[in-house]
Every structure is written in C-alpha cells, then in structure tokens.
Amino acid sequence: MTATSDVQSPGSGTIYDPATGAIAGTVRWTDLDDVPRIAAGLRAAQREWEARGPQGRAKVLARFAVWLNDHRDEVEALLVRETGKSMVDAKVEIPLAILIISYVVKTMEKALAPDTRPAPMPMLSIKKITVHYRPRPVVGIIAPWNYPVANALMDAIGALAAGCAVLLKPSERTPLTAELLLRGWTDSGAPEVLALAQGAREVSEAVIDNADFIQFTGSTATGRKVMERAARRLTPVSLELGGKDPMIVLEDADVELAANAAVWGAMFNAGQTCVSVERVYVLEPAYDAFVEAVVKAVQNLKVGAGEGHHLGAQIDASQVDITERHVNEALAAGARALTGGKRPDGPGSFYPPTVLVDVDHSMACMTEETFGPTLPIMKVATVGDAVRLANDSPYGLSATVFSGDVKRAKDVALQLDCGAVNINDVLANLMCTTAPMGGWKASGIGARFGGADGMRKFCRQETVVEPRTSAGAGGNYYHNSMKALARMNTVLTKVSLIRSKRTAK
C-alpha cells in the first residue's frame, strides 16, 4: 500500500508498511506551484555553496557522514518500516553512503581543479589553456524506492561536492526516509542547498522543468519520458534504468561459491536491486551440482521484515503481481519451481524465494525485468551459447562470470554487452566508487561514480585561453597584411599535414 491520498494534489498522505500494513508515517505532498520557488531558493543558496570551494564543502559533507553514522539505527528502523526490508538489507545503505562521502571528500579538490591542456602545436605555446569545472546550479534527482538512502545520496553527494544545489524527488512510496536525510543535512550545519519535492509524476515533471541537470533512476519506460521532458529545455540527463543481469557459470567454476553468490545476488533486497542476478546460464558439466547447491542455500533463507530475516517484503502488491506473473507463466510453459513458486496467504507483499529450472527465452522470467526474488537457471552446452543468450536482451546494466580461471572469465566478460562485469563475485561493482557504474542499451545513459567523472558530470566545462606573452597577438587580424595571414595559414597547414602523414605511415 502507498499513500491513501492523491499524491498529485497538495495535502497529506499516509504511508503504510508493506510487510504489515501498519501506518509507517505521514507525508505532506509538495504543491506543484511551490516547485519553482523551491528551485529558485536553491539557485540563490548555490552561489555561496560554490564559493566555499572544495575544501569548505568537504567539511560539511564529512559532518553529514558523521551524522549518518550516529543516527544509523534510526534510519535503518525507518527503512524497515517504510519498505518492509529485512534488517540485513536495511543495514547496507548507510555504509555505502558513508563510503561514497569518504571517497569524495578525499578526492574532490583534485577532481574539480582546473585542467591545464597542452598547446596543439609549438606556435600556440604562447597561450595557456585551462579547462574549468563550473557546477550546474540546481541538480534534480528523481530517486526510486528500492534503496531510499543509497539511491538518493550516491547521486546527491557527487552533485553537492561539485558545488551544485540538489532538488531531490524521492519515490512517493518512500518519502519518509528522504525527510529524515534532509533533517540530517540540516542538523549537520549545512546550508540550504538540499531540498525535497514530494509527490509522483507531476512533481517529477516540475522538477525536470526547474532543474539544470537531471539524474533519474528507475524503469526504462519512465526514463524515456524523463528524457523527452528534459529535451524541451535541452536539460542534460543521466539515466540508470532497468536491467536483466545475467550470470554465467563455467564448468570449471567453484560451484559452491557460485551458487551462494547467485542466491545472494538474486534475493538481496527481495530481488529489488538494479544489478540483481536475474538469470543464470550454467555450462552442462556444472549444472546439476550448481542447482543442488542453489536449492540448499535458498531453503535456509528466512523471509520477513526486520531482524532475524534474510529477505523482506516487496514494496507493494503491484510488484508482487509482476513476480507472480513471471513465475506462473514460466510454470505454465513447462518450467519447474524447485523452491517457492506460489504467492503466500496472509498480510504483507511477500513472495517466497523461487528457483526456476527448465526455462528458456520464450519465458518472461528470462527476458523481462522481474525485480523480485526469483532465480531462473538455464543449462547451456557451450560458452558461446552462454554469451549469446546473455547478450540476447534489450538491457545491458551488469553481469557476472564464474570460472576457476580468472583470465578465461575476463575473456568472457569482455564479450558481454553491459556496463560492468563482476568476476567470481556479485554486486561488487556497487562498491567501486572509483569506476563508472552505468548501463548500455536500454539500461541507461551516462554513469554514476567514475572517480573524478562522478563529480564532473554535474559541471559545465569552461575553457579559458590566456596569453603567456604579448608576442604574436593579432598576427592574423584584418588590420595586418594579407602576407602575414598567408604565412600563418601556411605554417598551420604544414604542421598539421606533417603530423597526419607521420601517423598514416
């Protein structure tokens, strides 16, 4: 269940715990007419925030990290109440946010410093060329519900570090956690460069219309709409969209390790993770042992919200409906469920962890994003078959390869059409803040993280060309002789052609 009131209208709404149906809290939805005013306030505050420089902003971000750690129990309890997560799932979000902050505060001064570029040819060495990174005033972040802390902050931290103000539009399913994070930002003594816009589609549209950059995380279908809306004002976007992430298990893999990784990667957060393991291709010699180990691991999982459980509820009944449809269609087409496979009776939007075998690409469970606790496993004859099937998808977010030979696994990885590949592990790329995290094909545009690029993406580049000396200035202006201009053009042409001919040999 979500709010009882219409989220498109001003007023208050009630948020319910997906695991119990109990009231998790209330929220006041943002009036659409207020969004331009909020954005204008951020735009005004951003100027002073930028002027603090990287060192000044780093101190504020560091204080916020301390607040997150000090209030971790409070945040995690709210996460469980608002999303129905198990405590195992809830406990990963704050550490990830702190990890990102710790990396950013150490590297932001260097990352945002002007770049000095070399002269393209000796005669232009009289010029000094620098590229400056100027923050976009207001970054709009439209965040999803599956990780209300991590998915909001992993983008907001980079934008704030860059000197931008941030207008965060959390999912209308998880608005309460965002309000707690805003309280933490304020309690850290931070300026008013972080604000919320609470609501659903129309509020998202207002954020797009009033921001200078949009970071969106969510479905591919909604991502297209975000991009179309942003195009009206030529507002740049970065999109992390859907995925159907494959796992390939070669015949020489450590089957026990691979099986436990598959279960963790598929079932974590009830399967509601953008880089979840959503389908597995196992080479025939390893297939039986792998399936047996997977089933054993899944049977040990405890389903329920909060402490003492491995995986919690899905966010609401509509998400369970998708999982149930994928499983039922697969079963009707000849697949078998070795665990789970049936929606339970009783309260809460739960679905049991379900292992499916005898599956193929005619089934939605292998081709459509499920975003639920399912693990379909397909036997394949060759590595080539595994690669071909893994790439047979409109998505390309991430993937996993297991093999006893890391070089062989890397060779397979570089044949996969996706933004990241984990070898002999799952989900690990989420922790790699120095490398880009982005999708290919229908899984997105742009990337998160990426070292310096994770902050520079929120900036505009400004090139400044300044003189090192007054010599040569004006040599090709109209008031000089045509002979001087001709000599200049001759030199430029000759130097360029010499370089081209050398390269062409």
PDB file of N, CA, C and O in Angstrom, residues 415-484:
ATOM      1  N   GLN A 415      33.163 -10.021 -23.744  1.00  0.00           N
ATOM      2  CA  GLN A 415      32.229 -10.303 -24.834  1.00  0.00           C
ATOM      3  C   GLN A 415      30.791  -9.928 -24.464  1.00  0.00           C
ATOM      4  O   GLN A 415      29.893 -10.019 -25.304  1.00  0.00           O
ATOM      5  N   LEU A 416      30.584  -9.523 -23.219  1.00  0.00           N
ATOM      6  CA  LEU A 416      29.235  -9.229 -22.741  1.00  0.00           C
ATOM      7  C   LEU A 416      28.906  -7.758 -22.941  1.00  0.00           C
ATOM      8  O   LEU A 416      29.728  -6.875 -22.666  1.00  0.00           O
ATOM      9  N   ASP A 417      27.712  -7.487 -23.404  1.00  0.00           N
ATOM     10  CA  ASP A 417      27.288  -6.127 -23.736  1.00  0.00           C
ATOM     11  C   ASP A 417      26.631  -5.468 -22.530  1.00  0.00           C
ATOM     12  O   ASP A 417      25.412  -5.440 -22.389  1.00  0.00           O
ATOM     13  N   CYS A 418      27.451  -4.934 -21.642  1.00  0.00           N
ATOM     14  CA  CYS A 418      26.904  -4.304 -20.435  1.00  0.00           C
ATOM     15  C   CYS A 418      27.935  -3.354 -19.837  1.00  0.00           C
ATOM     16  O   CYS A 418      29.099  -3.348 -20.234  1.00  0.00           O
ATOM     17  N   GLY A 419      27.498  -2.593 -18.860  1.00  0.00           N
ATOM     18  CA  GLY A 419      28.348  -1.559 -18.282  1.00  0.00           C
ATOM     19  C   GLY A 419      29.355  -2.043 -17.265  1.00  0.00           C
ATOM     20  O   GLY A 419      30.351  -1.370 -17.001  1.00  0.00           O
ATOM     21  N   ALA A 420      29.136  -3.205 -16.660  1.00  0.00           N
ATOM     22  CA  ALA A 420      30.062  -3.723 -15.650  1.00  0.00           C
ATOM     23  C   ALA A 420      29.926  -5.232 -15.572  1.00  0.00           C
ATOM     24  O   ALA A 420      28.831  -5.779 -15.757  1.00  0.00           O
ATOM     25  N   VAL A 421      31.038  -5.897 -15.291  1.00  0.00           N
ATOM     26  CA  VAL A 421      31.029  -7.344 -15.101  1.00  0.00           C
ATOM     27  C   VAL A 421      31.807  -7.672 -13.832  1.00  0.00           C
ATOM     28  O   VAL A 421      32.939  -7.207 -13.655  1.00  0.00           O
ATOM     29  N   ASN A 422      31.202  -8.465 -12.963  1.00  0.00           N
ATOM     30  CA  ASN A 422      31.879  -8.976 -11.777  1.00  0.00           C
ATOM     31  C   ASN A 422      32.375 -10.388 -12.070  1.00  0.00           C
ATOM     32  O   ASN A 422      31.623 -11.226 -12.565  1.00  0.00           O
ATOM     33  N   ILE A 423      33.632 -10.650 -11.748  1.00  0.00           N
ATOM     34  CA  ILE A 423      34.198 -11.980 -11.927  1.00  0.00           C
ATOM     35  C   ILE A 423      34.306 -12.656 -10.565  1.00  0.00           C
ATOM     36  O   ILE A 423      34.901 -12.101  -9.628  1.00  0.00           O
ATOM     37  N   ASN A 424      33.692 -13.818 -10.457  1.00  0.00           N
ATOM     38  CA  ASN A 424      33.692 -14.613  -9.222  1.00  0.00           C
ATOM     39  C   ASN A 424      33.156 -13.832  -8.026  1.00  0.00           C
ATOM     40  O   ASN A 424      33.608 -14.001  -6.893  1.00  0.00           O
ATOM     41  N   ASP A 425      32.186 -12.979  -8.284  1.00  0.00           N
ATOM     42  CA  ASP A 425      31.501 -12.238  -7.224  1.00  0.00           C
ATOM     43  C   ASP A 425      30.259 -11.607  -7.843  1.00  0.00           C
ATOM     44  O   ASP A 425      30.096 -11.585  -9.071  1.00  0.00           O
ATOM     45  N   VAL A 426      29.381 -11.094  -6.987  1.00  0.00           N
ATOM     46  CA  VAL A 426      28.191 -10.385  -7.457  1.00  0.00           C
ATOM     47  C   VAL A 426      28.066  -9.060  -6.713  1.00  0.00           C
ATOM     48  O   VAL A 426      28.539  -8.924  -5.582  1.00  0.00           O
ATOM     49  N   LEU A 427      27.451  -8.090  -7.356  1.00  0.00           N
ATOM     50  CA  LEU A 427      27.135  -6.785  -6.769  1.00  0.00           C
ATOM     51  C   LEU A 427      28.364  -5.968  -6.374  1.00  0.00           C
ATOM     52  O   LEU A 427      28.219  -4.853  -5.866  1.00  0.00           O
ATOM     53  N   ALA A 428      29.564  -6.506  -6.585  1.00  0.00           N
ATOM     54  CA  ALA A 428      30.766  -5.833  -6.091  1.00  0.00           C
ATOM     55  C   ALA A 428      30.976  -4.476  -6.741  1.00  0.00           C
ATOM     56  O   ALA A 428      31.557  -3.572  -6.128  1.00  0.00           O
ATOM     57  N   ASN A 429      30.529  -4.305  -7.979  1.00  0.00           N
ATOM     58  CA  ASN A 429      30.756  -3.026  -8.656  1.00  0.00           C
ATOM     59  C   ASN A 429      30.035  -1.874  -7.970  1.00  0.00           C
ATOM     60  O   ASN A 429      30.388  -0.711  -8.163  1.00  0.00           O
ATOM     61  N   LEU A 430      29.023  -2.178  -7.143  1.00  0.00           N
ATOM     62  CA  LEU A 430      28.335  -1.128  -6.396  1.00  0.00           C
ATOM     63  C   LEU A 430      29.261  -0.417  -5.414  1.00  0.00           C
ATOM     64  O   LEU A 430      29.019   0.727  -5.033  1.00  0.00           O
ATOM     65  N   MET A 431      30.314  -1.115  -4.988  1.00  0.00           N
ATOM     66  CA  MET A 431      31.228  -0.544  -4.006  1.00  0.00           C
ATOM     67  C   MET A 431      32.424   0.150  -4.660  1.00  0.00           C
ATOM     68  O   MET A 431      33.231   0.761  -3.962  1.00  0.00           O
ATOM     69  N   CYS A 432      32.533   0.055  -5.973  1.00  0.00           N
ATOM     70  CA  CYS A 432      33.720   0.571  -6.666  1.00  0.00           C
ATOM     71  C   CYS A 432      33.493   2.022  -7.080  1.00  0.00           C
ATOM     72  O   CYS A 432      33.206   2.314  -8.257  1.00  0.00           O
ATOM     73  N   THR A 433      33.628   2.923  -6.132  1.00  0.00           N
ATOM     74  CA  THR A 433      33.317   4.334  -6.382  1.00  0.00           C
ATOM     75  C   THR A 433      34.316   5.002  -7.313  1.00  0.00           C
ATOM     76  O   THR A 433      34.080   6.123  -7.773  1.00  0.00           O
ATOM     77  N   THR A 434      35.444   4.340  -7.589  1.00  0.00           N
ATOM     78  CA  THR A 434      36.439   4.915  -8.489  1.00  0.00           C
ATOM     79  C   THR A 434      36.147   4.604  -9.951  1.00  0.00           C
ATOM     80  O   THR A 434      36.813   5.140 -10.845  1.00  0.00           O
ATOM     81  N   ALA A 435      35.177   3.740 -10.215  1.00  0.00           N
ATOM     82  CA  ALA A 435      34.885   3.309 -11.580  1.00  0.00           C
ATOM     83  C   ALA A 435      33.453   3.672 -11.952  1.00  0.00           C
ATOM     84  O   ALA A 435      32.581   3.752 -11.082  1.00  0.00           O
ATOM     85  N   PRO A 436      33.177   3.876 -13.250  1.00  0.00           N
ATOM     86  CA  PRO A 436      31.810   4.239 -13.647  1.00  0.00           C
ATOM     87  C   PRO A 436      30.832   3.090 -13.440  1.00  0.00           C
ATOM     88  O   PRO A 436      31.166   1.921 -13.617  1.00  0.00           O
ATOM     89  N   MET A 437      29.612   3.453 -13.062  1.00  0.00           N
ATOM     90  CA  MET A 437      28.527   2.486 -12.939  1.00  0.00           C
ATOM     91  C   MET A 437      27.399   2.974 -13.839  1.00  0.00           C
ATOM     92  O   MET A 437      26.665   3.900 -13.507  1.00  0.00           O
ATOM     93  N   GLY A 438      27.304   2.369 -15.001  1.00  0.00           N
ATOM     94  CA  GLY A 438      26.284   2.796 -15.946  1.00  0.00           C
ATOM     95  C   GLY A 438      25.894   1.655 -16.852  1.00  0.00           C
ATOM     96  O   GLY A 438      26.558   0.618 -16.898  1.00  0.00           O
ATOM     97  N   GLY A 439      24.804   1.835 -17.576  1.00  0.00           N
ATOM     98  CA  GLY A 439      24.278   0.766 -18.403  1.00  0.00           C
ATOM     99  C   GLY A 439      24.413   1.030 -19.889  1.00  0.00           C
ATOM    100  O   GLY A 439      24.539   2.179 -20.323  1.00  0.00           O
ATOM    101  N   TRP A 440      24.409  -0.047 -20.656  1.00  0.00           N
ATOM    102  CA  TRP A 440      24.354   0.017 -22.101  1.00  0.00           C
ATOM    103  C   TRP A 440      22.918  -0.219 -22.559  1.00  0.00           C
ATOM    104  O   TRP A 440      22.055  -0.597 -21.779  1.00  0.00           O
ATOM    105  N   LYS A 441      22.700   0.014 -23.836  1.00  0.00           N
ATOM    106  CA  LYS A 441      21.410  -0.271 -24.466  1.00  0.00           C
ATOM    107  C   LYS A 441      20.278   0.409 -23.672  1.00  0.00           C
ATOM    108  O   LYS A 441      20.380   1.596 -23.349  1.00  0.00           O
ATOM    109  N   ALA A 442      19.216  -0.330 -23.363  1.00  0.00           N
ATOM    110  CA  ALA A 442      18.064   0.271 -22.684  1.00  0.00           C
ATOM    111  C   ALA A 442      18.265   0.388 -21.177  1.00  0.00           C
ATOM    112  O   ALA A 442      17.327   0.716 -20.450  1.00  0.00           O
ATOM    113  N   SER A 443      19.487   0.141 -20.712  1.00  0.00           N
ATOM    114  CA  SER A 443      19.763   0.243 -19.274  1.00  0.00           C
ATOM    115  C   SER A 443      20.283   1.605 -18.858  1.00  0.00           C
ATOM    116  O   SER A 443      20.616   1.796 -17.689  1.00  0.00           O
ATOM    117  N   GLY A 444      20.361   2.539 -19.800  1.00  0.00           N
ATOM    118  CA  GLY A 444      20.679   3.877 -19.346  1.00  0.00           C
ATOM    119  C   GLY A 444      21.602   4.675 -20.230  1.00  0.00           C
ATOM    120  O   GLY A 444      22.099   4.204 -21.255  1.00  0.00           O
ATOM    121  N   ILE A 445      21.835   5.900 -19.792  1.00  0.00           N
ATOM    122  CA  ILE A 445      22.733   6.857 -20.440  1.00  0.00           C
ATOM    123  C   ILE A 445      23.561   7.506 -19.347  1.00  0.00           C
ATOM    124  O   ILE A 445      23.029   7.949 -18.325  1.00  0.00           O
ATOM    125  N   GLY A 446      24.863   7.566 -19.559  1.00  0.00           N
ATOM    126  CA  GLY A 446      25.717   8.148 -18.533  1.00  0.00           C
ATOM    127  C   GLY A 446      26.057   7.130 -17.471  1.00  0.00           C
ATOM    128  O   GLY A 446      25.774   5.935 -17.602  1.00  0.00           O
ATOM    129  N   ALA A 447      26.674   7.597 -16.393  1.00  0.00           N
ATOM    130  CA  ALA A 447      27.117   6.686 -15.344  1.00  0.00           C
ATOM    131  C   ALA A 447      27.179   7.396 -14.008  1.00  0.00           C
ATOM    132  O   ALA A 447      27.295   8.618 -13.932  1.00  0.00           O
ATOM    133  N   ARG A 448      27.090   6.580 -12.963  1.00  0.00           N
ATOM    134  CA  ARG A 448      27.364   7.071 -11.613  1.00  0.00           C
ATOM    135  C   ARG A 448      28.838   6.809 -11.282  1.00  0.00           C
ATOM    136  O   ARG A 448      29.519   6.067 -11.971  1.00  0.00           O
ATOM    137  N   PHE A 449      29.285   7.392 -10.183  1.00  0.00           N
ATOM    138  CA  PHE A 449      30.650   7.194  -9.708  1.00  0.00           C
ATOM    139  C   PHE A 449      31.638   7.602 -10.798  1.00  0.00           C
ATOM    140  O   PHE A 449      31.531   8.653 -11.386  1.00  0.00           O
ATOM    141  N   GLY A 450      32.648   6.741 -11.030  1.00  0.00           N
ATOM    142  CA  GLY A 450      33.614   7.028 -12.078  1.00  0.00           C
ATOM    143  C   GLY A 450      34.740   7.929 -11.644  1.00  0.00           C
ATOM    144  O   GLY A 450      35.312   8.640 -12.464  1.00  0.00           O
ATOM    145  N   GLY A 451      35.092   7.923 -10.351  1.00  0.00           N
ATOM    146  CA  GLY A 451      36.166   8.779  -9.896  1.00  0.00           C
ATOM    147  C   GLY A 451      35.819  10.241 -10.086  1.00  0.00           C
ATOM    148  O   GLY A 451      34.728  10.699  -9.726  1.00  0.00           O
ATOM    149  N   ALA A 452      36.746  10.982 -10.691  1.00  0.00           N
ATOM    150  CA  ALA A 452      36.527  12.416 -10.896  1.00  0.00           C
ATOM    151  C   ALA A 452      35.295  12.671 -11.752  1.00  0.00           C
ATOM    152  O   ALA A 452      34.567  13.653 -11.541  1.00  0.00           O
ATOM    153  N   ASP A 453      35.027  11.776 -12.711  1.00  0.00           N
ATOM    154  CA  ASP A 453      33.876  11.975 -13.590  1.00  0.00           C
ATOM    155  C   ASP A 453      32.555  11.939 -12.828  1.00  0.00           C
ATOM    156  O   ASP A 453      31.556  12.501 -13.287  1.00  0.00           O
ATOM    157  N   GLY A 454      32.533  11.272 -11.672  1.00  0.00           N
ATOM    158  CA  GLY A 454      31.316  11.215 -10.869  1.00  0.00           C
ATOM    159  C   GLY A 454      30.932  12.557 -10.287  1.00  0.00           C
ATOM    160  O   GLY A 454      29.779  12.755  -9.894  1.00  0.00           O
ATOM    161  N   MET A 455      31.889  13.483 -10.211  1.00  0.00           N
ATOM    162  CA  MET A 455      31.593  14.857  -9.790  1.00  0.00           C
ATOM    163  C   MET A 455      31.526  15.796 -10.988  1.00  0.00           C
ATOM    164  O   MET A 455      30.669  16.670 -11.067  1.00  0.00           O
ATOM    165  N   ARG A 456      32.426  15.587 -11.945  1.00  0.00           N
ATOM    166  CA  ARG A 456      32.465  16.469 -13.107  1.00  0.00           C
ATOM    167  C   ARG A 456      31.199  16.364 -13.961  1.00  0.00           C
ATOM    168  O   ARG A 456      30.874  17.299 -14.697  1.00  0.00           O
ATOM    169  N   LYS A 457      30.493  15.241 -13.885  1.00  0.00           N
ATOM    170  CA  LYS A 457      29.279  15.097 -14.686  1.00  0.00           C
ATOM    171  C   LYS A 457      28.248  16.153 -14.342  1.00  0.00           C
ATOM    172  O   LYS A 457      27.392  16.488 -15.157  1.00  0.00           O
ATOM    173  N   PHE A 458      28.321  16.689 -13.121  1.00  0.00           N
ATOM    174  CA  PHE A 458      27.362  17.701 -12.681  1.00  0.00           C
ATOM    175  C   PHE A 458      27.851  19.121 -12.983  1.00  0.00           C
ATOM    176  O   PHE A 458      27.233  20.089 -12.538  1.00  0.00           O
ATOM    177  N   CYS A 459      28.942  19.232 -13.718  1.00  0.00           N
ATOM    178  CA  CYS A 459      29.534  20.533 -14.019  1.00  0.00           C
ATOM    179  C   CYS A 459      29.443  20.856 -15.506  1.00  0.00           C
ATOM    180  O   CYS A 459      29.307  19.973 -16.344  1.00  0.00           O
ATOM    181  N   ARG A 460      29.555  22.123 -15.810  1.00  0.00           N
ATOM    182  CA  ARG A 460      29.763  22.584 -17.172  1.00  0.00           C
ATOM    183  C   ARG A 460      31.251  22.887 -17.341  1.00  0.00           C
ATOM    184  O   ARG A 460      31.886  23.406 -16.427  1.00  0.00           O
ATOM    185  N   GLN A 461      31.782  22.563 -18.490  1.00  0.00           N
ATOM    186  CA  GLN A 461      33.192  22.835 -18.748  1.00  0.00           C
ATOM    187  C   GLN A 461      33.354  24.213 -19.395  1.00  0.00           C
ATOM    188  O   GLN A 461      32.622  24.554 -20.317  1.00  0.00           O
ATOM    189  N   GLU A 462      34.298  24.954 -18.878  1.00  0.00           N
ATOM    190  CA  GLU A 462      34.585  26.282 -19.426  1.00  0.00           C
ATOM    191  C   GLU A 462      36.080  26.365 -19.729  1.00  0.00           C
ATOM    192  O   GLU A 462      36.909  26.233 -18.826  1.00  0.00           O
ATOM    193  N   THR A 463      36.405  26.549 -20.982  1.00  0.00           N
ATOM    194  CA  THR A 463      37.800  26.660 -21.401  1.00  0.00           C
ATOM    195  C   THR A 463      38.234  28.121 -21.382  1.00  0.00           C
ATOM    196  O   THR A 463      37.555  28.989 -21.942  1.00  0.00           O
ATOM    197  N   VAL A 464      39.355  28.390 -20.749  1.00  0.00           N
ATOM    198  CA  VAL A 464      39.926  29.738 -20.707  1.00  0.00           C
ATOM    199  C   VAL A 464      41.286  29.696 -21.400  1.00  0.00           C
ATOM    200  O   VAL A 464      42.160  28.906 -21.023  1.00  0.00           O
ATOM    201  N   VAL A 465      41.435  30.519 -22.432  1.00  0.00           N
ATOM    202  CA  VAL A 465      42.695  30.616 -23.176  1.00  0.00           C
ATOM    203  C   VAL A 465      43.293  31.985 -22.870  1.00  0.00           C
ATOM    204  O   VAL A 465      42.712  33.014 -23.224  1.00  0.00           O
ATOM    205  N   GLU A 466      44.442  31.993 -22.215  1.00  0.00           N
ATOM    206  CA  GLU A 466      45.050  33.253 -21.798  1.00  0.00           C
ATOM    207  C   GLU A 466      46.464  33.365 -22.357  1.00  0.00           C
ATOM    208  O   GLU A 466      47.108  32.350 -22.643  1.00  0.00           O
ATOM    209  N   PRO A 467      46.961  34.594 -22.530  1.00  0.00           N
ATOM    210  CA  PRO A 467      48.295  34.765 -23.120  1.00  0.00           C
ATOM    211  C   PRO A 467      49.397  34.522 -22.096  1.00  0.00           C
ATOM    212  O   PRO A 467      49.270  34.876 -20.928  1.00  0.00           O
ATOM    213  N   ARG A 468      50.459  33.861 -22.534  1.00  0.00           N
ATOM    214  CA  ARG A 468      51.668  33.773 -21.705  1.00  0.00           C
ATOM    215  C   ARG A 468      52.578  34.984 -21.983  1.00  0.00           C
ATOM    216  O   ARG A 468      53.403  35.352 -21.154  1.00  0.00           O
ATOM    217  N   THR A 469      52.402  35.562 -23.185  1.00  0.00           N
ATOM    218  CA  THR A 469      53.199  36.717 -23.605  1.00  0.00           C
ATOM    219  C   THR A 469      52.390  37.490 -24.637  1.00  0.00           C
ATOM    220  O   THR A 469      51.462  36.950 -25.248  1.00  0.00           O
ATOM    221  N   SER A 470      52.748  38.730 -24.848  1.00  0.00           N
ATOM    222  CA  SER A 470      52.046  39.530 -25.861  1.00  0.00           C
ATOM    223  C   SER A 470      52.568  39.285 -27.260  1.00  0.00           C
ATOM    224  O   SER A 470      51.983  39.749 -28.244  1.00  0.00           O
ATOM    225  N   ALA A 471      53.658  38.532 -27.381  1.00  0.00           N
ATOM    226  CA  ALA A 471      54.244  38.277 -28.695  1.00  0.00           C
ATOM    227  C   ALA A 471      53.269  37.503 -29.572  1.00  0.00           C
ATOM    228  O   ALA A 471      52.644  36.535 -29.135  1.00  0.00           O
ATOM    229  N   GLY A 472      53.136  37.949 -30.794  1.00  0.00           N
ATOM    230  CA  GLY A 472      52.297  37.238 -31.758  1.00  0.00           C
ATOM    231  C   GLY A 472      50.836  37.590 -31.714  1.00  0.00           C
ATOM    232  O   GLY A 472      50.074  37.154 -32.573  1.00  0.00           O
ATOM    233  N   ALA A 473      50.418  38.375 -30.749  1.00  0.00           N
ATOM    234  CA  ALA A 473      49.000  38.711 -30.651  1.00  0.00           C
ATOM    235  C   ALA A 473      48.569  39.558 -31.835  1.00  0.00           C
ATOM    236  O   ALA A 473      49.250  40.512 -32.215  1.00  0.00           O
ATOM    237  N   GLY A 474      47.461  39.209 -32.435  1.00  0.00           N
ATOM    238  CA  GLY A 474      46.916  39.983 -33.539  1.00  0.00           C
ATOM    239  C   GLY A 474      47.560  39.737 -34.873  1.00  0.00           C
ATOM    240  O   GLY A 474      47.279  40.452 -35.843  1.00  0.00           O
ATOM    241  N   GLY A 475      48.409  38.718 -34.978  1.00  0.00           N
ATOM    242  CA  GLY A 475      49.130  38.481 -36.217  1.00  0.00           C
ATOM    243  C   GLY A 475      48.245  38.160 -37.395  1.00  0.00           C
ATOM    244  O   GLY A 475      48.638  38.405 -38.548  1.00  0.00           O
ATOM    245  N   ASN A 476      47.066  37.629 -37.148  1.00  0.00           N
ATOM    246  CA  ASN A 476      46.193  37.275 -38.277  1.00  0.00           C
ATOM    247  C   ASN A 476      44.911  38.107 -38.301  1.00  0.00           C
ATOM    248  O   ASN A 476      43.927  37.699 -38.898  1.00  0.00           O
ATOM    249  N   TYR A 477      44.948  39.253 -37.633  1.00  0.00           N
ATOM    250  CA  TYR A 477      43.764  40.108 -37.667  1.00  0.00           C
ATOM    251  C   TYR A 477      43.673  40.818 -39.017  1.00  0.00           C
ATOM    252  O   TYR A 477      44.647  40.923 -39.764  1.00  0.00           O
ATOM    253  N   TYR A 478      42.501  41.392 -39.301  1.00  0.00           N
ATOM    254  CA  TYR A 478      42.286  42.065 -40.592  1.00  0.00           C
ATOM    255  C   TYR A 478      43.235  43.236 -40.815  1.00  0.00           C
ATOM    256  O   TYR A 478      43.630  43.514 -41.945  1.00  0.00           O
ATOM    257  N   HIS A 479      43.617  43.916 -39.720  1.00  0.00           N
ATOM    258  CA  HIS A 479      44.421  45.119 -39.924  1.00  0.00           C
ATOM    259  C   HIS A 479      45.859  44.802 -40.298  1.00  0.00           C
ATOM    260  O   HIS A 479      46.613  45.684 -40.692  1.00  0.00           O
ATOM    261  N   ASN A 480      46.268  43.535 -40.132  1.00  0.00           N
ATOM    262  CA  ASN A 480      47.600  43.136 -40.569  1.00  0.00           C
ATOM    263  C   ASN A 480      47.580  42.776 -42.053  1.00  0.00           C
ATOM    264  O   ASN A 480      46.523  42.580 -42.658  1.00  0.00           O
ATOM    265  N   SER A 481      48.754  42.654 -42.627  1.00  0.00           N
ATOM    266  CA  SER A 481      48.826  42.421 -44.061  1.00  0.00           C
ATOM    267  C   SER A 481      48.348  41.034 -44.437  1.00  0.00           C
ATOM    268  O   SER A 481      48.389  40.105 -43.623  1.00  0.00           O
ATOM    269  N   MET A 482      47.890  40.896 -45.660  1.00  0.00           N
ATOM    270  CA  MET A 482      47.460  39.598 -46.162  1.00  0.00           C
ATOM    271  C   MET A 482      48.648  38.637 -46.237  1.00  0.00           C
ATOM    272  O   MET A 482      48.488  37.427 -46.120  1.00  0.00           O
ATOM    273  N   LYS A 483      49.867  39.173 -46.400  1.00  0.00           N
ATOM    274  CA  LYS A 483      51.044  38.313 -46.426  1.00  0.00           C
ATOM    275  C   LYS A 483      51.249  37.636 -45.074  1.00  0.00           C
ATOM    276  O   LYS A 483      51.587  36.451 -44.997  1.00  0.00           O
ATOM    277  N   ALA A 484      51.033  38.405 -43.988  1.00  0.00           N
ATOM    278  CA  ALA A 484      51.186  37.834 -42.651  1.00  0.00           C
ATOM    279  C   ALA A 484      50.151  36.735 -42.424  1.00  0.00           C
ATOM    280  O   ALA A 484      50.444  35.681 -41.857  1.00  0.00           O
TER     281      ALA A 484
END
